[in-house]
GROMACS .gro file of C-alpha atoms in nm:
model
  200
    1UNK     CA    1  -2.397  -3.859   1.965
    2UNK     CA    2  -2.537  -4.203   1.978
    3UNK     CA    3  -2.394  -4.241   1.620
    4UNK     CA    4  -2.054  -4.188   1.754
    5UNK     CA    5  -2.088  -4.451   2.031
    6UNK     CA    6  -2.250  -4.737   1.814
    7UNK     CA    7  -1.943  -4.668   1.568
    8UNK     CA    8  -1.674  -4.632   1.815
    9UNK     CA    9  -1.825  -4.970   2.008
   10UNK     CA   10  -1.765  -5.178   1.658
   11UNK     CA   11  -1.461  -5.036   1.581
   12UNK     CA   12  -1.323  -5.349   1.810
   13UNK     CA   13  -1.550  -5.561   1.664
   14UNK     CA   14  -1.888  -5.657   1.615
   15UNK     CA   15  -2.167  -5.697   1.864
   16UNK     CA   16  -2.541  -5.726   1.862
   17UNK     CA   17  -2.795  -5.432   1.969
   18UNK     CA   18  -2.807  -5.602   2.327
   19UNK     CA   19  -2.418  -5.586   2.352
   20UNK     CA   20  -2.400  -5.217   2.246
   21UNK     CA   21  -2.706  -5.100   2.493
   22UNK     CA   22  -2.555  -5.268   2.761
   23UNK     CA   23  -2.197  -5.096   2.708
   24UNK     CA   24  -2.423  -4.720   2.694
   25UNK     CA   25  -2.530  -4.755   3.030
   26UNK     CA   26  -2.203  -4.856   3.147
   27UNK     CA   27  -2.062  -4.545   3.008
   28UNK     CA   28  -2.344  -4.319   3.078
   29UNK     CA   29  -2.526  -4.454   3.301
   30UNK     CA   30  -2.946  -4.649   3.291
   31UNK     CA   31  -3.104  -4.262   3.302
   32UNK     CA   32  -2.888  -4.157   2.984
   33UNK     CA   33  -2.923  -4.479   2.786
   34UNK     CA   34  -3.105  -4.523   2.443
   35UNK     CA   35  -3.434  -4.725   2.439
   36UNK     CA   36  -3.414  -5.039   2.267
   37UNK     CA   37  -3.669  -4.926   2.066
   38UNK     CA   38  -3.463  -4.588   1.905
   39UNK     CA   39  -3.148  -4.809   1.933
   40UNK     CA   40  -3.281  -5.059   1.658
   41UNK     CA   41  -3.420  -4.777   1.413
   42UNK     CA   42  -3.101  -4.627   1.502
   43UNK     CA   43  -2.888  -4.948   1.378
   44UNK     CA   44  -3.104  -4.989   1.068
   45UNK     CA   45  -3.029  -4.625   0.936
   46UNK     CA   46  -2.708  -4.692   0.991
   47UNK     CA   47  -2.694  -4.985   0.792
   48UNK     CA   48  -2.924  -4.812   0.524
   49UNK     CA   49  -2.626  -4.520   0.526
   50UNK     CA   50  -2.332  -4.839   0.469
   51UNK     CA   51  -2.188  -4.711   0.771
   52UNK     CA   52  -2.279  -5.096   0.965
   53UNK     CA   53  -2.406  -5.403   0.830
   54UNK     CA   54  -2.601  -5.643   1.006
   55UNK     CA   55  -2.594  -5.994   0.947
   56UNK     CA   56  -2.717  -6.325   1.217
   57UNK     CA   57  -2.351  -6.348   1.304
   58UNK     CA   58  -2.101  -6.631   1.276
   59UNK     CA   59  -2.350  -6.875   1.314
   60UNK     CA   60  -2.504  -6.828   1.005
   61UNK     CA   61  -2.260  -6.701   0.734
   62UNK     CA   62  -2.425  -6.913   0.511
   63UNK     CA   63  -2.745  -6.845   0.521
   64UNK     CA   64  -2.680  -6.447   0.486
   65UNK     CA   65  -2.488  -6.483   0.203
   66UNK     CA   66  -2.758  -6.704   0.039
   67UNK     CA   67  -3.014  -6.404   0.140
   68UNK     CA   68  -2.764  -6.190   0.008
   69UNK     CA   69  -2.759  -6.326  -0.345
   70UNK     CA   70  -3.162  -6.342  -0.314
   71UNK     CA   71  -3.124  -6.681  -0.335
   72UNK     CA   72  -3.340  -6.705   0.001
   73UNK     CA   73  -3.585  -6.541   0.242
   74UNK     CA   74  -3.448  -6.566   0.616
   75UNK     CA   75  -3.731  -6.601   0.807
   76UNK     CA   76  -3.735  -6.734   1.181
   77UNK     CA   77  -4.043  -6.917   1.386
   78UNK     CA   78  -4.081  -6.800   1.709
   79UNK     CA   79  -4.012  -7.108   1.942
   80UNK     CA   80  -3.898  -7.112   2.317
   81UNK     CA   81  -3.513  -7.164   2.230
   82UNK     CA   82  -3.322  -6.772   2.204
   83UNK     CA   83  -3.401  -6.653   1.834
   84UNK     CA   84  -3.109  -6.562   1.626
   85UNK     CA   85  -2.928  -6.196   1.723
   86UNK     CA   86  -2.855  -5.942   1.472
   87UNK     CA   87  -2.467  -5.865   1.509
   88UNK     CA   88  -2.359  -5.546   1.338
   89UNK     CA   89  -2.023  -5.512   1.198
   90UNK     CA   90  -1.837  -5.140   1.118
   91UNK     CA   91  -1.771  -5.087   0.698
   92UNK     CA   92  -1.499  -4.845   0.579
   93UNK     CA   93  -1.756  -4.572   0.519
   94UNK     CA   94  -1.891  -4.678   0.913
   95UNK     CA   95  -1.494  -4.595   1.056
   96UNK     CA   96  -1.431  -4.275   0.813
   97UNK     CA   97  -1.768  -4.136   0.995
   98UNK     CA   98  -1.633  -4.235   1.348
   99UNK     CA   99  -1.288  -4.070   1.276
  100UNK     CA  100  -1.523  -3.775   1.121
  101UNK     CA  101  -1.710  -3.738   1.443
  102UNK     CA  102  -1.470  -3.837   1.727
  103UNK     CA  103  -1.227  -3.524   1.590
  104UNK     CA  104  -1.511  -3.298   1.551
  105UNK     CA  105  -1.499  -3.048   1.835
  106UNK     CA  106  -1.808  -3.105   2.060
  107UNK     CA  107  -2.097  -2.794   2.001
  108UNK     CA  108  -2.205  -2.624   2.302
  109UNK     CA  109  -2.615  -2.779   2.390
  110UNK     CA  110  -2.748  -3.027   2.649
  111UNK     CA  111  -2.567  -3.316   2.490
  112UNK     CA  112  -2.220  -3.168   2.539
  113UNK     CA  113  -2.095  -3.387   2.879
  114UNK     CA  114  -2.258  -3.643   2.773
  115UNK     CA  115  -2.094  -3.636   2.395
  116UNK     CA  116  -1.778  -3.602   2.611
  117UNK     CA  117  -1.794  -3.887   2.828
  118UNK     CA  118  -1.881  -4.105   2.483
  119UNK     CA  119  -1.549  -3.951   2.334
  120UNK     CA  120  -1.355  -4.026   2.622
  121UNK     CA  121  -1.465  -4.414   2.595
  122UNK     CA  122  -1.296  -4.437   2.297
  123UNK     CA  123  -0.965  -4.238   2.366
  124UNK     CA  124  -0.787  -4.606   2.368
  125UNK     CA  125  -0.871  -4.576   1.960
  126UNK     CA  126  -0.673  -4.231   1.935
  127UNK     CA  127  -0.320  -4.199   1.886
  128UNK     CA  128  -0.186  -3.957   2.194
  129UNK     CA  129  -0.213  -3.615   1.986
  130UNK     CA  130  -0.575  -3.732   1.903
  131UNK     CA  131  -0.633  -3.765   2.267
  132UNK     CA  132  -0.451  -3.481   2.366
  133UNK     CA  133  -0.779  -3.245   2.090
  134UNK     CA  134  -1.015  -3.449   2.277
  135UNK     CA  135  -0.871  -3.360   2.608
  136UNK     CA  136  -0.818  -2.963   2.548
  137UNK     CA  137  -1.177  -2.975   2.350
  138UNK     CA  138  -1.308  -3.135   2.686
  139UNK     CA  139  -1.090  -2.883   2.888
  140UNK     CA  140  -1.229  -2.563   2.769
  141UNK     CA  141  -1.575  -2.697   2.818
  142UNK     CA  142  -1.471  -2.764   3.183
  143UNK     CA  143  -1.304  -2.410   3.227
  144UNK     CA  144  -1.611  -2.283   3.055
  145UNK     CA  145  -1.851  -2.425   3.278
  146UNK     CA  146  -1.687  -2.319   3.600
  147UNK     CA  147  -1.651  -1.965   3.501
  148UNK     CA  148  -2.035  -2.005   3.410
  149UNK     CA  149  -2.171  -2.179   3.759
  150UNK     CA  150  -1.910  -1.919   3.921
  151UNK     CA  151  -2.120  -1.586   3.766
  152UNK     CA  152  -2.406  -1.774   3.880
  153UNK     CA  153  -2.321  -1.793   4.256
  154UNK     CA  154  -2.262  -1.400   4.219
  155UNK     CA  155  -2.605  -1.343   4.028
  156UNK     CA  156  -2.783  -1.558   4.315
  157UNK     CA  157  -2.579  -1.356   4.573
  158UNK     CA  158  -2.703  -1.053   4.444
  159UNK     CA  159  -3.069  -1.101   4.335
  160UNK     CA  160  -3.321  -0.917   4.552
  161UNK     CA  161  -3.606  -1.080   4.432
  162UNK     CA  162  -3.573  -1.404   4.610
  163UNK     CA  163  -3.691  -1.510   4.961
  164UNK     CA  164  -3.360  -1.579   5.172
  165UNK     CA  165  -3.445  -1.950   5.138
  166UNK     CA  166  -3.483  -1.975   4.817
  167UNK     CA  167  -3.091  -1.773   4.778
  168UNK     CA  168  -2.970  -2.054   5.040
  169UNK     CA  169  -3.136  -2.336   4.825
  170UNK     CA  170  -3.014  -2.216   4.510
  171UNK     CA  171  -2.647  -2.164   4.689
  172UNK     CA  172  -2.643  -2.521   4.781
  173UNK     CA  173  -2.753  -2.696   4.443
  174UNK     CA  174  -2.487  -2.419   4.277
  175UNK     CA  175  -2.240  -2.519   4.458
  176UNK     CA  176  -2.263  -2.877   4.423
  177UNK     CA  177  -2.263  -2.824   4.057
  178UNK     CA  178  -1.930  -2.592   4.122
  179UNK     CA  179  -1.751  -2.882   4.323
  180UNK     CA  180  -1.830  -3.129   4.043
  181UNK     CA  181  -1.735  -2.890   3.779
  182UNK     CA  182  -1.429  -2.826   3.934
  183UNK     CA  183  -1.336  -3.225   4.009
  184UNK     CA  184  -1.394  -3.247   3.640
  185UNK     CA  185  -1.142  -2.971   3.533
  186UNK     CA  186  -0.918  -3.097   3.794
  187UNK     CA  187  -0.887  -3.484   3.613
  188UNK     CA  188  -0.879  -3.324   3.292
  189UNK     CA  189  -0.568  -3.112   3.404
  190UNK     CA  190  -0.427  -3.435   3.551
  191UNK     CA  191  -0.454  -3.614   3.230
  192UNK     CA  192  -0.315  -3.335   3.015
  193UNK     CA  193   0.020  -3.343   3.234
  194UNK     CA  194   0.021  -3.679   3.143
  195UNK     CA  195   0.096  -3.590   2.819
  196UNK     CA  196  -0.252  -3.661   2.673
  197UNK     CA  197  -0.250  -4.012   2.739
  198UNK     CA  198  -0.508  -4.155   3.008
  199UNK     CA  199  -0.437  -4.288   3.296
  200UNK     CA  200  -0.674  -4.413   3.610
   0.00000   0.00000   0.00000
């Protein structure tokens, strides 16, 4: 899942670990976000796999390509001034994988809404059938999860084995998770009228 985002993030163009943490929680929010430290590990295997590389940016062509050819050894002294940011840039191999996992319907776990919401950053990528999978992927998830917190509300209705507070408790939090559900399914049928194609 965070594979997908770091991909789909450089597929515009390149930006450093800082860049592509902040842009996380803007899409999912400062409780979802990666750590820095799994975000780095994350970029290096990344690299390792030729998906990204990761260079000191524009500022420094030379000196990479000098390191490159083993002709130096970048090394930096820690002063007071801001040391030099990593940038990572997509490959070929780095977009094949993005296309690869942005098609790929989304498996049913804890991740799934949260895979979703990553996809749907990236729907300006997608040509308007692409969107359109996306959409009815993201669709029957919605429908699914209704039908799910809906036979919940009836099992909590039902159960004999809970104090009467409890049932009103778990009535509340159920159907606040029904109402959000349903706003959810609602957009998504909104946006599939559209033809597919997003619109605020």
């Amino acid at each position: 899942m965070y594979e997908l985002f770091i991909l789909g993030q450089l597929m515009d163009h390149p930006m450093t670990g800082y860049q592509l943490r902040k842009a996380l929680v803007n899409v999912v929010g400062s409780e979802l976000t990666i750590s820095f430290g799994a975000l780095y590990p994350l970029l290096d295997k990344l690299a390792a796999a030729e998906e990204l590389t990761i260079s000191f940016g524009a500022l420094y062509p030379l000196l990479d390509k000098l390191a490159a050819a083993e002709e130096l050894t970048l090394a930096f002294k820690r002063t007071t001034n801001k040391r030099p940011q990593k940038l990572a840039t997509i490959t070929a191999a780095g977009r094949t994988q993005f296309w690869q996992l942005v098609m790929t319907p989304v498996a049913l776990n804890k991740q799934t809404q949260l895979t979703f919401q990553i996809k749907l950053n990236f729907l300006h990528l997608l040509s308007r059938d692409q969107q359109q999978v996306i959409l009815l992927d993201f669709q029957q998830f919605a429908r699914g999860q209704v039908a799910r917190l809906t036979a919940q509300h009836k099992r909590v209705m039902t159960n004999t084995h809970m104090l009467a507070a409890d049932i009103q408790d778990a009535l509340m939090v159920n159907e606040l998770q029904r109402v959000r559900a349903q706003a959810q399914l609602d957009w998504l049928d909104r946006q599939l009228r559209n033809g597919g194609e997003v619109k605020g």
